Amino acid sequence: MPNPVALKQKQEFVAELSEKLKNSSAGVLVDYKGINVADDTKLRRELRAGGVEYMVVKNTMLRRACENVGFEELYPQLKETTSLAIGGGDQIAPAKILCEYAKKSGGKFKIKAGYIDGRVISAAEVSALAELPPREALIARMLGGLNAPISGLVNVLNGNIRGLVVALNAIAEKKASETTA
């Protein structure tokens, strides 16, 4: 028979983790086997600076939280050592930081899977997400694309007005030269 106090603490932790998964915009599961304390501290500092919450989680606890949220597709990934990075505002930050670290680790630190906006994604999709430019750059590209047709229209209209002004100026100069002659 499990200890009632420990069972209550575990249930509270699962409820809290479920709430975090539900309210977060993105997250990444990793296998952290082989990472040393110094590297882990550095990684946690980087993640904290990026607004990402990082925690080592027991697979059984995470499985129950995933069940509560509807992330059953993550069950096959819940083997070995598992840690979870949950993103706050920036959806790409967890993937970007962890994929960069995984490349540097030489295969010791592996991306398992992730989720974004309530949809479970594979490790390959997490890596593809990490390759995206920052949000500000994407917004700038989009605004540039929206601005291009408007700029073109303004240039065309300015060209027509400029042509009209040049033609009127030429007529005025011709009439001025005819009246003086």
PDB file of C-alpha atoms in Angstrom:
ATOM      1  CA  MET A   1       0.000   0.000   0.000  1.00  0.00           C
ATOM      2  CA  PRO A   2       1.512   3.335  -1.055  1.00  0.00           C
ATOM      3  CA  ASN A   3       2.124   6.026   1.486  1.00  0.00           C
ATOM      4  CA  PRO A   4      -0.927   8.369   1.368  1.00  0.00           C
ATOM      5  CA  VAL A   5       1.225  11.497   1.793  1.00  0.00           C
ATOM      6  CA  ALA A   6       3.575  10.502  -1.038  1.00  0.00           C
ATOM      7  CA  LEU A   7       0.633   9.523  -3.235  1.00  0.00           C
ATOM      8  CA  LYS A   8      -1.016  12.907  -2.647  1.00  0.00           C
ATOM      9  CA  GLN A   9       2.244  14.715  -3.502  1.00  0.00           C
ATOM     10  CA  LYS A  10       2.580  12.715  -6.714  1.00  0.00           C
ATOM     11  CA  GLN A  11      -1.020  13.456  -7.688  1.00  0.00           C
ATOM     12  CA  GLU A  12      -0.461  17.157  -7.053  1.00  0.00           C
ATOM     13  CA  PHE A  13       2.725  17.084  -9.135  1.00  0.00           C
ATOM     14  CA  VAL A  14       0.931  15.335 -12.019  1.00  0.00           C
ATOM     15  CA  ALA A  15      -1.908  17.890 -11.844  1.00  0.00           C
ATOM     16  CA  GLU A  16       0.588  20.766 -11.843  1.00  0.00           C
ATOM     17  CA  LEU A  17       2.553  19.239 -14.736  1.00  0.00           C
ATOM     18  CA  SER A  18      -0.687  18.665 -16.681  1.00  0.00           C
ATOM     19  CA  GLU A  19      -1.573  22.322 -16.209  1.00  0.00           C
ATOM     20  CA  LYS A  20       1.878  23.424 -17.412  1.00  0.00           C
ATOM     21  CA  LEU A  21       1.598  21.234 -20.513  1.00  0.00           C
ATOM     22  CA  LYS A  22      -1.897  22.508 -21.243  1.00  0.00           C
ATOM     23  CA  ASN A  23      -0.983  26.190 -20.828  1.00  0.00           C
ATOM     24  CA  SER A  24       2.351  26.123 -22.656  1.00  0.00           C
ATOM     25  CA  SER A  25       2.663  26.861 -26.340  1.00  0.00           C
ATOM     26  CA  ALA A  26       5.528  24.438 -27.017  1.00  0.00           C
ATOM     27  CA  GLY A  27       7.752  21.884 -25.378  1.00  0.00           C
ATOM     28  CA  VAL A  28      10.555  19.446 -26.110  1.00  0.00           C
ATOM     29  CA  LEU A  29      11.389  16.052 -24.586  1.00  0.00           C
ATOM     30  CA  VAL A  30      15.064  15.094 -24.433  1.00  0.00           C
ATOM     31  CA  ASP A  31      17.198  12.166 -23.333  1.00  0.00           C
ATOM     32  CA  TYR A  32      19.789  13.796 -21.115  1.00  0.00           C
ATOM     33  CA  LYS A  33      21.929  10.707 -20.504  1.00  0.00           C
ATOM     34  CA  GLY A  34      25.640  11.532 -20.526  1.00  0.00           C
ATOM     35  CA  ILE A  35      25.402  15.209 -19.622  1.00  0.00           C
ATOM     36  CA  ASN A  36      27.668  16.331 -16.772  1.00  0.00           C
ATOM     37  CA  VAL A  37      26.761  18.768 -14.007  1.00  0.00           C
ATOM     38  CA  ALA A  38      28.709  21.720 -15.440  1.00  0.00           C
ATOM     39  CA  ASP A  39      27.075  21.354 -18.858  1.00  0.00           C
ATOM     40  CA  ASP A  40      23.651  20.866 -17.278  1.00  0.00           C
ATOM     41  CA  THR A  41      24.075  24.053 -15.253  1.00  0.00           C
ATOM     42  CA  LYS A  42      25.120  25.972 -18.367  1.00  0.00           C
ATOM     43  CA  LEU A  43      22.167  24.556 -20.320  1.00  0.00           C
ATOM     44  CA  ARG A  44      19.692  25.427 -17.571  1.00  0.00           C
ATOM     45  CA  ARG A  45      21.049  28.988 -17.442  1.00  0.00           C
ATOM     46  CA  GLU A  46      20.634  29.328 -21.218  1.00  0.00           C
ATOM     47  CA  LEU A  47      17.100  27.954 -21.087  1.00  0.00           C
ATOM     48  CA  ARG A  48      16.150  30.246 -18.201  1.00  0.00           C
ATOM     49  CA  ALA A  49      17.463  33.246 -20.157  1.00  0.00           C
ATOM     50  CA  GLY A  50      15.295  32.155 -23.098  1.00  0.00           C
ATOM     51  CA  GLY A  51      12.177  31.992 -20.926  1.00  0.00           C
ATOM     52  CA  VAL A  52      12.083  28.184 -20.993  1.00  0.00           C
ATOM     53  CA  GLU A  53      11.267  26.027 -17.971  1.00  0.00           C
ATOM     54  CA  TYR A  54      13.400  22.864 -17.831  1.00  0.00           C
ATOM     55  CA  MET A  55      12.904  19.888 -15.551  1.00  0.00           C
ATOM     56  CA  VAL A  56      13.822  16.251 -15.196  1.00  0.00           C
ATOM     57  CA  VAL A  57      10.622  14.240 -14.978  1.00  0.00           C
ATOM     58  CA  LYS A  58       9.874  10.633 -14.127  1.00  0.00           C
ATOM     59  CA  ASN A  59       8.393   8.887 -17.131  1.00  0.00           C
ATOM     60  CA  THR A  60       5.393   7.584 -15.171  1.00  0.00           C
ATOM     61  CA  MET A  61       4.524  11.080 -13.955  1.00  0.00           C
ATOM     62  CA  LEU A  62       4.900  12.543 -17.433  1.00  0.00           C
ATOM     63  CA  ARG A  63       2.836   9.688 -18.914  1.00  0.00           C
ATOM     64  CA  ARG A  64      -0.049  10.513 -16.554  1.00  0.00           C
ATOM     65  CA  ALA A  65       0.220  14.240 -17.304  1.00  0.00           C
ATOM     66  CA  CYS A  66       0.258  13.499 -21.060  1.00  0.00           C
ATOM     67  CA  GLU A  67      -2.825  11.349 -20.611  1.00  0.00           C
ATOM     68  CA  ASN A  68      -4.605  14.266 -18.897  1.00  0.00           C
ATOM     69  CA  VAL A  69      -3.693  16.656 -21.713  1.00  0.00           C
ATOM     70  CA  GLY A  70      -4.172  14.305 -24.680  1.00  0.00           C
ATOM     71  CA  PHE A  71      -0.522  13.841 -25.665  1.00  0.00           C
ATOM     72  CA  GLU A  72      -0.720  10.023 -25.790  1.00  0.00           C
ATOM     73  CA  GLU A  73       1.471  10.080 -28.916  1.00  0.00           C
ATOM     74  CA  LEU A  74       4.429  10.856 -26.613  1.00  0.00           C
ATOM     75  CA  TYR A  75       4.134   7.496 -24.789  1.00  0.00           C
ATOM     76  CA  PRO A  76       6.714   5.673 -26.979  1.00  0.00           C
ATOM     77  CA  GLN A  77       9.277   8.391 -26.131  1.00  0.00           C
ATOM     78  CA  LEU A  78       8.879   7.946 -22.386  1.00  0.00           C
ATOM     79  CA  LYS A  79      11.776   5.532 -21.924  1.00  0.00           C
ATOM     80  CA  GLU A  80      15.247   5.929 -20.460  1.00  0.00           C
ATOM     81  CA  THR A  81      16.042   9.332 -18.940  1.00  0.00           C
ATOM     82  CA  THR A  82      13.639  12.127 -19.806  1.00  0.00           C
ATOM     83  CA  SER A  83      13.692  15.842 -19.276  1.00  0.00           C
ATOM     84  CA  LEU A  84      11.141  18.350 -20.445  1.00  0.00           C
ATOM     85  CA  ALA A  85      11.622  21.906 -21.646  1.00  0.00           C
ATOM     86  CA  ILE A  86       8.444  23.988 -21.691  1.00  0.00           C
ATOM     87  CA  GLY A  87       8.357  27.235 -23.641  1.00  0.00           C
ATOM     88  CA  GLY A  88       6.479  30.284 -22.532  1.00  0.00           C
ATOM     89  CA  GLY A  89       5.987  33.052 -25.064  1.00  0.00           C
ATOM     90  CA  ASP A  90       8.462  32.051 -27.767  1.00  0.00           C
ATOM     91  CA  GLN A  91       7.450  28.720 -29.291  1.00  0.00           C
ATOM     92  CA  ILE A  92      10.786  28.173 -31.004  1.00  0.00           C
ATOM     93  CA  ALA A  93      13.065  28.889 -28.017  1.00  0.00           C
ATOM     94  CA  PRO A  94      13.014  25.390 -26.431  1.00  0.00           C
ATOM     95  CA  ALA A  95      13.710  23.686 -29.756  1.00  0.00           C
ATOM     96  CA  LYS A  96      16.406  26.176 -30.762  1.00  0.00           C
ATOM     97  CA  ILE A  97      18.357  26.017 -27.492  1.00  0.00           C
ATOM     98  CA  LEU A  98      18.094  22.240 -27.044  1.00  0.00           C
ATOM     99  CA  CYS A  99      18.911  21.381 -30.674  1.00  0.00           C
ATOM    100  CA  GLU A 100      21.947  23.645 -30.550  1.00  0.00           C
ATOM    101  CA  TYR A 101      23.088  21.944 -27.357  1.00  0.00           C
ATOM    102  CA  ALA A 102      22.422  18.472 -28.831  1.00  0.00           C
ATOM    103  CA  LYS A 103      24.694  19.290 -31.788  1.00  0.00           C
ATOM    104  CA  LYS A 104      27.477  20.360 -29.425  1.00  0.00           C
ATOM    105  CA  SER A 105      27.105  17.315 -27.149  1.00  0.00           C
ATOM    106  CA  GLY A 106      28.335  14.816 -29.704  1.00  0.00           C
ATOM    107  CA  GLY A 107      25.341  12.491 -29.476  1.00  0.00           C
ATOM    108  CA  LYS A 108      25.106  12.257 -25.681  1.00  0.00           C
ATOM    109  CA  PHE A 109      22.099  14.568 -25.475  1.00  0.00           C
ATOM    110  CA  LYS A 110      19.228  13.566 -27.803  1.00  0.00           C
ATOM    111  CA  ILE A 111      15.951  15.179 -28.766  1.00  0.00           C
ATOM    112  CA  LYS A 112      13.107  12.664 -28.375  1.00  0.00           C
ATOM    113  CA  ALA A 113      10.007  14.575 -29.493  1.00  0.00           C
ATOM    114  CA  GLY A 114       8.034  17.712 -28.783  1.00  0.00           C
ATOM    115  CA  TYR A 115       4.734  19.486 -29.094  1.00  0.00           C
ATOM    116  CA  ILE A 116       3.581  22.820 -30.390  1.00  0.00           C
ATOM    117  CA  ASP A 117       0.110  24.336 -30.044  1.00  0.00           C
ATOM    118  CA  GLY A 118      -1.331  21.063 -28.741  1.00  0.00           C
ATOM    119  CA  ARG A 119       0.112  18.928 -31.548  1.00  0.00           C
ATOM    120  CA  VAL A 120       2.810  16.308 -30.923  1.00  0.00           C
ATOM    121  CA  ILE A 121       5.814  16.543 -33.269  1.00  0.00           C
ATOM    122  CA  SER A 122       8.732  14.199 -33.955  1.00  0.00           C
ATOM    123  CA  ALA A 123      12.409  14.823 -33.222  1.00  0.00           C
ATOM    124  CA  ALA A 124      12.954  15.679 -36.904  1.00  0.00           C
ATOM    125  CA  GLU A 125      10.173  18.269 -36.755  1.00  0.00           C
ATOM    126  CA  VAL A 126      11.681  19.727 -33.582  1.00  0.00           C
ATOM    127  CA  SER A 127      15.001  20.088 -35.440  1.00  0.00           C
ATOM    128  CA  ALA A 128      13.239  21.731 -38.388  1.00  0.00           C
ATOM    129  CA  LEU A 129      11.496  24.101 -35.988  1.00  0.00           C
ATOM    130  CA  ALA A 130      14.876  25.016 -34.488  1.00  0.00           C
ATOM    131  CA  GLU A 131      16.153  25.999 -37.945  1.00  0.00           C
ATOM    132  CA  LEU A 132      13.497  28.686 -38.357  1.00  0.00           C
ATOM    133  CA  PRO A 133      14.696  32.270 -38.067  1.00  0.00           C
ATOM    134  CA  PRO A 134      13.671  34.237 -34.965  1.00  0.00           C
ATOM    135  CA  ARG A 135      10.101  35.462 -34.703  1.00  0.00           C
ATOM    136  CA  GLU A 136      11.082  39.085 -35.327  1.00  0.00           C
ATOM    137  CA  ALA A 137      12.810  38.121 -38.591  1.00  0.00           C
ATOM    138  CA  LEU A 138       9.743  36.183 -39.766  1.00  0.00           C
ATOM    139  CA  ILE A 139       7.473  39.135 -38.975  1.00  0.00           C
ATOM    140  CA  ALA A 140       9.828  41.499 -40.804  1.00  0.00           C
ATOM    141  CA  ARG A 141       9.793  39.226 -43.874  1.00  0.00           C
ATOM    142  CA  MET A 142       6.026  39.033 -43.830  1.00  0.00           C
ATOM    143  CA  LEU A 143       5.639  42.802 -43.491  1.00  0.00           C
ATOM    144  CA  GLY A 144       8.190  43.304 -46.252  1.00  0.00           C
ATOM    145  CA  GLY A 145       6.150  41.011 -48.485  1.00  0.00           C
ATOM    146  CA  LEU A 146       2.977  42.905 -47.686  1.00  0.00           C
ATOM    147  CA  ASN A 147       4.708  46.246 -48.169  1.00  0.00           C
ATOM    148  CA  ALA A 148       6.213  45.414 -51.591  1.00  0.00           C
ATOM    149  CA  PRO A 149       2.990  45.707 -53.656  1.00  0.00           C
ATOM    150  CA  ILE A 150       2.081  48.961 -51.919  1.00  0.00           C
ATOM    151  CA  SER A 151       5.557  50.388 -52.579  1.00  0.00           C
ATOM    152  CA  GLY A 152       5.270  49.353 -56.210  1.00  0.00           C
ATOM    153  CA  LEU A 153       1.909  51.101 -56.541  1.00  0.00           C
ATOM    154  CA  VAL A 154       3.299  54.257 -54.950  1.00  0.00           C
ATOM    155  CA  ASN A 155       6.263  54.216 -57.372  1.00  0.00           C
ATOM    156  CA  VAL A 156       3.952  53.760 -60.371  1.00  0.00           C
ATOM    157  CA  LEU A 157       1.691  56.585 -59.231  1.00  0.00           C
ATOM    158  CA  ASN A 158       4.694  58.813 -58.555  1.00  0.00           C
ATOM    159  CA  GLY A 159       6.055  57.969 -61.997  1.00  0.00           C
ATOM    160  CA  ASN A 160       2.792  59.007 -63.676  1.00  0.00           C
ATOM    161  CA  ILE A 161       2.594  62.232 -61.668  1.00  0.00           C
ATOM    162  CA  ARG A 162       6.265  62.927 -62.367  1.00  0.00           C
ATOM    163  CA  GLY A 163       5.636  62.392 -66.109  1.00  0.00           C
ATOM    164  CA  LEU A 164       2.630  64.732 -66.001  1.00  0.00           C
ATOM    165  CA  VAL A 165       4.680  67.398 -64.211  1.00  0.00           C
ATOM    166  CA  VAL A 166       7.488  67.100 -66.771  1.00  0.00           C
ATOM    167  CA  ALA A 167       4.988  67.327 -69.669  1.00  0.00           C
ATOM    168  CA  LEU A 168       3.225  70.365 -68.155  1.00  0.00           C
ATOM    169  CA  ASN A 169       6.583  72.011 -67.496  1.00  0.00           C
ATOM    170  CA  ALA A 170       7.615  71.418 -71.119  1.00  0.00           C
ATOM    171  CA  ILE A 171       4.329  72.933 -72.384  1.00  0.00           C
ATOM    172  CA  ALA A 172       4.753  75.925 -70.085  1.00  0.00           C
ATOM    173  CA  GLU A 173       8.322  76.482 -71.306  1.00  0.00           C
ATOM    174  CA  LYS A 174       7.206  76.176 -74.954  1.00  0.00           C
ATOM    175  CA  LYS A 175       4.398  78.727 -74.470  1.00  0.00           C
ATOM    176  CA  ALA A 176       6.789  81.015 -72.620  1.00  0.00           C
ATOM    177  CA  SER A 177       9.273  80.828 -75.486  1.00  0.00           C
ATOM    178  CA  GLU A 178       6.510  81.442 -78.066  1.00  0.00           C
ATOM    179  CA  THR A 179       5.250  84.549 -76.271  1.00  0.00           C
ATOM    180  CA  THR A 180       8.738  86.038 -75.995  1.00  0.00           C
ATOM    181  CA  ALA A 181       9.496  85.411 -79.636  1.00  0.00           C
TER     182      ALA A 181
END
